[in-house]
Short mmCIF file of C-alpha atoms and ligand atoms in Angstrom, two decimals:
data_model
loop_
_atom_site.label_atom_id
_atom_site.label_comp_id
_atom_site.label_asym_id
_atom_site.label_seq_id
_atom_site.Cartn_x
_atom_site.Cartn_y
_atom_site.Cartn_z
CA UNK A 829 71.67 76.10 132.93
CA UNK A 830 67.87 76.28 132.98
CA UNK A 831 66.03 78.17 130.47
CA UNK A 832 63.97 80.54 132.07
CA UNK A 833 60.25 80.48 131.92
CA UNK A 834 57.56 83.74 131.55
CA UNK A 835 53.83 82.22 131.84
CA UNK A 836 50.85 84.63 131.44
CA UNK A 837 48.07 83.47 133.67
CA UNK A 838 45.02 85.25 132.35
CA UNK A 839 42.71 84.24 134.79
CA UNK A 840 38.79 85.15 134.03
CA UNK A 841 40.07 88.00 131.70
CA UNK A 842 39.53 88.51 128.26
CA UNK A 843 36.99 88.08 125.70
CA UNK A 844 37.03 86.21 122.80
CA UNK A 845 38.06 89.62 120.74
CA UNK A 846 39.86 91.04 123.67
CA UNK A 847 42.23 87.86 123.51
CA UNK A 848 42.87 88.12 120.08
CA UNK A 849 43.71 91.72 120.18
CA UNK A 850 46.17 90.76 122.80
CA UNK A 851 47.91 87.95 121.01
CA UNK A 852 48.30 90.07 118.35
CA UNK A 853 50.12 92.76 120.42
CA UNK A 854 51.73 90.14 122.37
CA UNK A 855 53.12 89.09 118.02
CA UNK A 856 53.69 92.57 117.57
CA UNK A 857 55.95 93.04 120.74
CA UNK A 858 57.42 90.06 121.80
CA UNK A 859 60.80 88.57 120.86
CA UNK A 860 61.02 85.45 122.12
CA UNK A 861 64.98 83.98 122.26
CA UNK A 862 66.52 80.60 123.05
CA UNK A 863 67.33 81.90 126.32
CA UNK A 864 63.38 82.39 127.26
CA UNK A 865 60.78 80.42 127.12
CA UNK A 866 57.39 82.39 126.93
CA UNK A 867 53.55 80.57 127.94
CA UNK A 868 50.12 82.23 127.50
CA UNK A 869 47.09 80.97 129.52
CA UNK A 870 43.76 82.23 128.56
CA UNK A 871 40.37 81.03 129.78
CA UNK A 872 39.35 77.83 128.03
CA UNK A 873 36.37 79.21 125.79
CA UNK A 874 39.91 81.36 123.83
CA UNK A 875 42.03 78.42 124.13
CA UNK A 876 41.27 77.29 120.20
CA UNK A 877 42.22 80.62 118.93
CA UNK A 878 45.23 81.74 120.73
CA UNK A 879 46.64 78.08 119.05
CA UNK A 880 45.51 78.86 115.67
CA UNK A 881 46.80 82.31 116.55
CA UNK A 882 50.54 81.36 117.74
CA UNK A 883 50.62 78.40 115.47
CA UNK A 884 54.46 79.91 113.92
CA UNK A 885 54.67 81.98 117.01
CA UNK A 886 57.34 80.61 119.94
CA UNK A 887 54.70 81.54 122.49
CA UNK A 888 53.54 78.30 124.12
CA UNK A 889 49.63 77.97 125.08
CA UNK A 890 48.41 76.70 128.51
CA UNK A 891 45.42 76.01 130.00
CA UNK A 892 44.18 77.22 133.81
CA UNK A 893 42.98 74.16 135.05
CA UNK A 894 41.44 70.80 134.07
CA UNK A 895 40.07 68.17 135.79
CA UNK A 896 41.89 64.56 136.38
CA UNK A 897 39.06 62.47 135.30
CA UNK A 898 38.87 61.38 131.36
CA UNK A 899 35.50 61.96 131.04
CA UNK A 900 32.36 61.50 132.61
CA UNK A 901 29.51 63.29 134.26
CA UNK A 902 31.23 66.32 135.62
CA UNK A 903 29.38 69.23 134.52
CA UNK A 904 31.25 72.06 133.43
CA UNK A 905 34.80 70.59 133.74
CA UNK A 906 37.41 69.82 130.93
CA UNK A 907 39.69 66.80 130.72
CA UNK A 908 43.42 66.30 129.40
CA UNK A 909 41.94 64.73 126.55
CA UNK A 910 39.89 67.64 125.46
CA UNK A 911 42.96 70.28 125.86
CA UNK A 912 45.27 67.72 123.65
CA UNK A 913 42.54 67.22 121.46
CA UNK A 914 42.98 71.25 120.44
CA UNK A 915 46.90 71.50 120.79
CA UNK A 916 46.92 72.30 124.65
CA UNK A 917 49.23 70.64 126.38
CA UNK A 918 50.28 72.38 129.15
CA UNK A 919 48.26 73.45 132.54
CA UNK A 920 48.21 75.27 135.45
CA UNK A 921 47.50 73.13 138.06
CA UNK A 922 46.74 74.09 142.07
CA UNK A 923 46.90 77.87 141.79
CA UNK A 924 45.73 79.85 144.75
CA UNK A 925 42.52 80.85 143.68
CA UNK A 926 41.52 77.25 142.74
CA UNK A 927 42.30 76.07 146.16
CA UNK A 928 40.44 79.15 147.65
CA UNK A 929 37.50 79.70 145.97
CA UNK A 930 36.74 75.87 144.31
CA UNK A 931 37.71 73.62 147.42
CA UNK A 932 40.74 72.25 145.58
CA UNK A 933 42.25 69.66 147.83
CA UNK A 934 45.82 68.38 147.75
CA UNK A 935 43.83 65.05 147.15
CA UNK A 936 41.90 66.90 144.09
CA UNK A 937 45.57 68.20 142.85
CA UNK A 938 47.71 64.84 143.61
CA UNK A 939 44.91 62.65 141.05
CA UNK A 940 45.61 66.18 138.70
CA UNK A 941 49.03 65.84 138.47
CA UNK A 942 48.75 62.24 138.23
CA UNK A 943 46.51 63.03 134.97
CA UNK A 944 48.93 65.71 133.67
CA UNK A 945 52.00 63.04 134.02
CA UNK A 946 49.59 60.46 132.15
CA UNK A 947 49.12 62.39 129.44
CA UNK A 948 52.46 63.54 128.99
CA UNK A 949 51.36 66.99 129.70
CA UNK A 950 53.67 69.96 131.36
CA UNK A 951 52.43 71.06 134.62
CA UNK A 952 52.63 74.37 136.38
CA UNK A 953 52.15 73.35 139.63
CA UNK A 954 51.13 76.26 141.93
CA UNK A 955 52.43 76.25 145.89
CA UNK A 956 52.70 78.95 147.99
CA UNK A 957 51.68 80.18 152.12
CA UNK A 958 48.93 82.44 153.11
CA UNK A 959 49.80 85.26 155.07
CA UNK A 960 48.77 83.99 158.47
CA UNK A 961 51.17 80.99 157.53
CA UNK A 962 54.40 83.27 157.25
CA UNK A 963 53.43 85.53 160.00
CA UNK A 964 53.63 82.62 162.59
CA UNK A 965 56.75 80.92 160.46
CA UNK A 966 55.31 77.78 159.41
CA UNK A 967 55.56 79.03 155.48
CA UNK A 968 58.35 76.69 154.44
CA UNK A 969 56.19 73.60 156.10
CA UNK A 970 52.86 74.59 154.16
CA UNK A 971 54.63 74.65 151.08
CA UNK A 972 56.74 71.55 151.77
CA UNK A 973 53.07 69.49 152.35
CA UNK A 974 51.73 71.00 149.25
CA UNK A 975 54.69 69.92 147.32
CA UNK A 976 54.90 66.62 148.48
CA UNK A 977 50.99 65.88 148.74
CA UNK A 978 50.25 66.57 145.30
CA UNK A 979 53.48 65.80 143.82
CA UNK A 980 55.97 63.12 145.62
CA UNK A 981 54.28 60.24 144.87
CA UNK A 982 55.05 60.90 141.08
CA UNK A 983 58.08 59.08 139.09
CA UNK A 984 61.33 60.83 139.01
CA UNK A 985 60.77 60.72 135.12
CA UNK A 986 57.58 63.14 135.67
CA UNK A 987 59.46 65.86 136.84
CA UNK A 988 60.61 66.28 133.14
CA UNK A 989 57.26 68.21 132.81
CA UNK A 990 57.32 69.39 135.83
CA UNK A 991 57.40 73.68 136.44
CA UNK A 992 56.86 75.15 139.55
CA UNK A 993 55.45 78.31 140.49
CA UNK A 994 55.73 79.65 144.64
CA UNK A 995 53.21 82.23 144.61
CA UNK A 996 52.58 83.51 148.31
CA UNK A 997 49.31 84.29 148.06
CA UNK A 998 49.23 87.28 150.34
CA UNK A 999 51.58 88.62 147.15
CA UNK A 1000 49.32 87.79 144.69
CA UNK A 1001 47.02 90.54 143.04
CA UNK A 1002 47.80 93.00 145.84
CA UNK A 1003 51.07 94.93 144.67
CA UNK A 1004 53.11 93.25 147.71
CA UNK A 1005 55.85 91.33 146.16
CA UNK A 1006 57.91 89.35 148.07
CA UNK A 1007 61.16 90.52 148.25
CA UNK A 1008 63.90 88.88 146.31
CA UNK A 1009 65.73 87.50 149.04
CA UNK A 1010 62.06 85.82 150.16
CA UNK A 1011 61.44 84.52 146.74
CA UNK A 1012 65.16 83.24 146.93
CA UNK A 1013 64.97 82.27 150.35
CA UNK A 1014 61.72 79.78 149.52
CA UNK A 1015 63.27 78.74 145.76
CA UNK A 1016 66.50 77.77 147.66
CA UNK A 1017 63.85 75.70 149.79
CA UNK A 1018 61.80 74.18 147.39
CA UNK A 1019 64.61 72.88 145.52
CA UNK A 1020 66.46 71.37 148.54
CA UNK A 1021 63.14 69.71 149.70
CA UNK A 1022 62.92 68.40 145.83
CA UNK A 1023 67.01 66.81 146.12
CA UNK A 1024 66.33 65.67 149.47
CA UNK A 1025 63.34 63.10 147.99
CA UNK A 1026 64.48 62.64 144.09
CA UNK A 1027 68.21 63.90 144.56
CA UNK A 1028 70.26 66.39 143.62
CA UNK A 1029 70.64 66.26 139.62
CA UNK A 1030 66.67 66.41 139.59
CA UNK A 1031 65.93 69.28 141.67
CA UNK A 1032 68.85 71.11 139.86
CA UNK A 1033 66.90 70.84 136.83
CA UNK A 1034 63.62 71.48 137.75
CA UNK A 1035 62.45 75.20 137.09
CA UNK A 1036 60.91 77.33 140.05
CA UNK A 1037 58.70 80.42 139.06
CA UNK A 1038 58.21 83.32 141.07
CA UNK A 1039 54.27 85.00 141.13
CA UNK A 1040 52.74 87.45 142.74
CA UNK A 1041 52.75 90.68 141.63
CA UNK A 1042 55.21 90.62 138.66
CA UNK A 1043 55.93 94.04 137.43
CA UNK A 1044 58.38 95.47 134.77
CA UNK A 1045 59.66 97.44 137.81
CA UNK A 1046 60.36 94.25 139.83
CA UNK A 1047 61.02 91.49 137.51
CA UNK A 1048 64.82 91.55 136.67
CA UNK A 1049 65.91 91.64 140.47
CA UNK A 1050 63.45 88.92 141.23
CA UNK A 1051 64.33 86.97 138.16
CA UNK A 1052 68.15 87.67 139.02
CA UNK A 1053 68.07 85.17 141.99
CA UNK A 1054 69.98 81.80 141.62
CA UNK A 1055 67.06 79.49 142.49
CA UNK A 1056 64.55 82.11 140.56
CA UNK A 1057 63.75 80.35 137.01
CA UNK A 1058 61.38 83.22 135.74
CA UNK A 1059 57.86 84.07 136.80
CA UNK A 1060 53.86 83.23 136.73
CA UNK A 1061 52.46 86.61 135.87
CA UNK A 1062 48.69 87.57 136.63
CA UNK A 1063 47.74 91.26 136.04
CA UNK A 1064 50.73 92.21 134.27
CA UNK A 1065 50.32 89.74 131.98
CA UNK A 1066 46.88 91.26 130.30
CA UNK A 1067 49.13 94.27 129.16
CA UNK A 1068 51.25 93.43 126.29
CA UNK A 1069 53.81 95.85 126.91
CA UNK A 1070 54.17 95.08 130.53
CA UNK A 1071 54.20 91.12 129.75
CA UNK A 1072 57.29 92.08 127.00
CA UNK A 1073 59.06 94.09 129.45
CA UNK A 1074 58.86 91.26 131.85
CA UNK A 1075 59.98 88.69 129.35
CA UNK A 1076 62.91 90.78 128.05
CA UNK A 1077 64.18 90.70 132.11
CA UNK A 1078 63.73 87.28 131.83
CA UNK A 1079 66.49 87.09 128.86
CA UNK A 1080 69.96 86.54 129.73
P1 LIG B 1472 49.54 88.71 139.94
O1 LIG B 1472 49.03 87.18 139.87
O2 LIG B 1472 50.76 88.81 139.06
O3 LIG B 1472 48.38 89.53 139.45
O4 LIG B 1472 49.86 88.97 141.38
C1 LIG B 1472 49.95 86.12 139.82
C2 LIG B 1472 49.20 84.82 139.73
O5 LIG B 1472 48.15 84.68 140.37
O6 LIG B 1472 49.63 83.90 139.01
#
């Protein structure tokens, strides 16, 4: 049995009162069980609070990104280090918009999840196709290159910390979810390609999120697939009714 995982991926939302506010509601709402595990990840400048903040809470706090260097001249950039150093230690690592919009590489995310393992640090690791790549059917070999680029050179003992999320980004922000069967369809995928290099008992422990376009509406079919291990919520995640709804479809 895997415990099922809701993450919260914030993104650039949120300010420093506006985050509070919302871990507050997110107290105020929430009932985290056994059966669940619930993650917040707000932008790094709120990262400090939302600990303080969910100190005696069972919410779990994650970071967006971080860079795989320890430190150095690399302006504007945050290490593993740094995120331990304030109770952080979990991250999102190769999520769409980071490949898109800041040139991350599979090179850039293969020496970042090298880091994460390092530092004993769970990892969110973000796959998933572009349109373009499903329309002409090459979806399940994009995300099989992503996977095993960034990831397959890693011990079989890393995969202890290990969660990750398909997003197809031409689901993500834009209301078109993929349907269960696709979200199954990939999971079922993704785990096979992860038993076919580490084996069977690994891959059936390793959780697979679902994101793009999460809603209360949506969540407890997509989180009722076999190979679907709970989901990597964006928008819905800034409301905390929404986010509850979509953790209590989570529970079993
Ligand atoms: P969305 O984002 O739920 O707003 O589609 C998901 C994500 O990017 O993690």
């Amino acid at each position: 049995m895997r415990t099922k995982i809701v993450a919260g991926n914030w993104k650039m939302n949120k300010t420093l009162p506006e985050a509070v506010a919302l871990i507050e509601a997110l107290k105020n709402n929430i009932q985290p069980d056994k059966t669940v595990e619930v993650i917040i990840a707000p932008a790094y400048v709120n990262l400090p609070k939302a600990v303080e903040l969910l100190q005696d809470f069972p919410i779990a706090v994650s970071a967006q990104n971080m860079h795989f260097a320890d430190h150095g001249a690399y302006t504007g950039e945050i290490s593993a280090d740094m995120l331990k150093a304030i109770g952080v230690d979990t991250v999102i690592l190769g999520h769409s918009e980071r490949r898109a919009y800041f040139n991350e590489t599979d090179d850039v995310l293969q020496k970042k999840a090298q880091k994460a393992y390092e530092k004993n640090m769970t990892n969110i690791f973000c796959v998933g196709e572009q349109l373009e790549d499903r329309t002409k059917g090459r979806h399940f070999e994009v995300v099989k290159n992503q996977l095993s680029k960034a990831l397959f050179d890693l011990p079989l003992q890393a995969y202890k910390k290990i969660v990750i999320a398909y997003e197809p980004v031409w689901a993500i922000g834009t209301g078109q979810t993929a349907s269960p069967e696709q979200a199954q369809e990939m999971h079922r995928f993704i785990r096979e390609t992860l038993a076919q290099k580490y084996g069977r008992d690994l891959a059936n422990h390793v959780r697979i999120l679902y994101g793009g376009s999460v809603k209360p509406a949506n969540a407890s079919e997509i989180f009722s697939q076999p190979d679907v291990d709970g989901g990597l919520i964006g928008g819905a995640s800034l409301n905390a009714e929404d986010f509850n709804a979509i953790v209590t479809a989570a529970k079993s």
